[in-house]
Coordinates of C-alpha atoms in Angstrom, one line a residue:
M223 CA 0.0 0.0 0.0
L224 CA 2.8 2.4 0.8
A225 CA 4.5 1.7 -2.5
G226 CA 1.5 3.0 -4.5
R227 CA 1.3 6.3 -2.6
K228 CA 2.0 9.4 -4.6
S229 CA 3.6 12.6 -3.3
N230 CA 1.2 15.5 -2.6
P231 CA 1.3 18.1 -5.4
W232 CA 0.6 20.8 -2.9
T233 CA 3.9 20.1 -1.1
K234 CA 5.8 21.5 -4.1
V235 CA 3.5 24.6 -4.4
L236 CA 3.8 25.2 -0.6
A237 CA 7.6 24.9 -0.7
E238 CA 7.8 27.4 -3.6
F239 CA 5.4 29.8 -1.8
E240 CA 7.5 29.6 1.3
E241 CA 10.7 30.2 -0.6
K242 CA 9.3 33.2 -2.4
G243 CA 7.9 34.6 0.8
L244 CA 11.3 34.3 2.5
E245 CA 13.0 36.0 -0.5
R246 CA 10.5 38.8 -0.4
G247 CA 10.7 39.1 3.3
L248 CA 14.5 39.3 3.2
E249 CA 14.5 41.9 0.4
R250 CA 11.9 44.0 2.3
G251 CA 14.0 43.7 5.5
I252 CA 17.1 44.8 3.7
E253 CA 15.3 47.7 2.1
K254 CA 13.8 48.8 5.4
G255 CA 17.2 48.4 7.1
I256 CA 18.9 50.6 4.5
E257 CA 16.1 53.1 4.7
K258 CA 16.2 53.3 8.5
G259 CA 20.0 53.5 8.4
L260 CA 19.9 56.4 6.0
E261 CA 17.3 58.2 8.1
K262 CA 19.4 57.8 11.2
G263 CA 22.6 58.9 9.3
I264 CA 20.9 62.0 7.9
A265 CA 19.5 62.9 11.3
K266 CA 22.9 62.5 12.9
G267 CA 24.6 64.6 10.2
R268 CA 22.0 67.4 10.7
E269 CA 22.5 67.3 14.5
E270 CA 26.3 67.5 14.1
A271 CA 26.0 70.4 11.5
A272 CA 23.6 72.2 13.9
K273 CA 26.2 71.9 16.7
D274 CA 29.0 73.1 14.5
F275 CA 26.8 76.1 13.5
A276 CA 26.0 76.7 17.1
K277 CA 29.7 76.8 18.0
E278 CA 30.3 79.4 15.3
L279 CA 27.4 81.5 16.6
I280 CA 28.8 81.2 20.2
R281 CA 32.1 82.5 18.9
K282 CA 30.3 85.4 17.4
D283 CA 28.7 86.2 20.7
F284 CA 25.1 85.3 19.9
Q285 CA 22.8 84.8 22.9
N286 CA 21.8 81.3 23.8
E287 CA 18.1 81.9 23.0
Q288 CA 19.1 83.2 19.5
I289 CA 21.2 80.1 18.9
V290 CA 18.3 77.8 20.0
E291 CA 16.0 79.5 17.6
L292 CA 18.5 79.3 14.7
T293 CA 19.7 75.8 15.2
K294 CA 16.7 74.1 16.8
L295 CA 19.0 72.7 19.5
D296 CA 17.7 72.8 23.0
L297 CA 19.0 75.3 25.5
V298 CA 20.9 72.7 27.5
E299 CA 22.8 71.6 24.4
V300 CA 23.7 75.2 23.6
E301 CA 24.8 75.8 27.2
E302 CA 27.0 72.7 27.1
L303 CA 28.5 73.7 23.8
R304 CA 29.3 77.2 25.2
E305 CA 31.0 75.6 28.3
S306 CA 33.0 73.3 26.1
L307 CA 34.6 76.2 24.1

């Protein structure tokens, strides 16, 4: 009885479906990872640029409140930058 048993045709379809799902999931995961990495990198770059700009404004005797308004840094960050110079 076992010798006459045929393999289930859905097994192959299911395996192909799972493989395609894994491939698409991996591709999507990589895309999302790159996207998030770029977003974080851009945000970090903007933050560093704002701090560099704030340092220049401090050197030119701008008031902390003016620097906060121009750079969108918070007051504590500006005060820390001022102390570090």
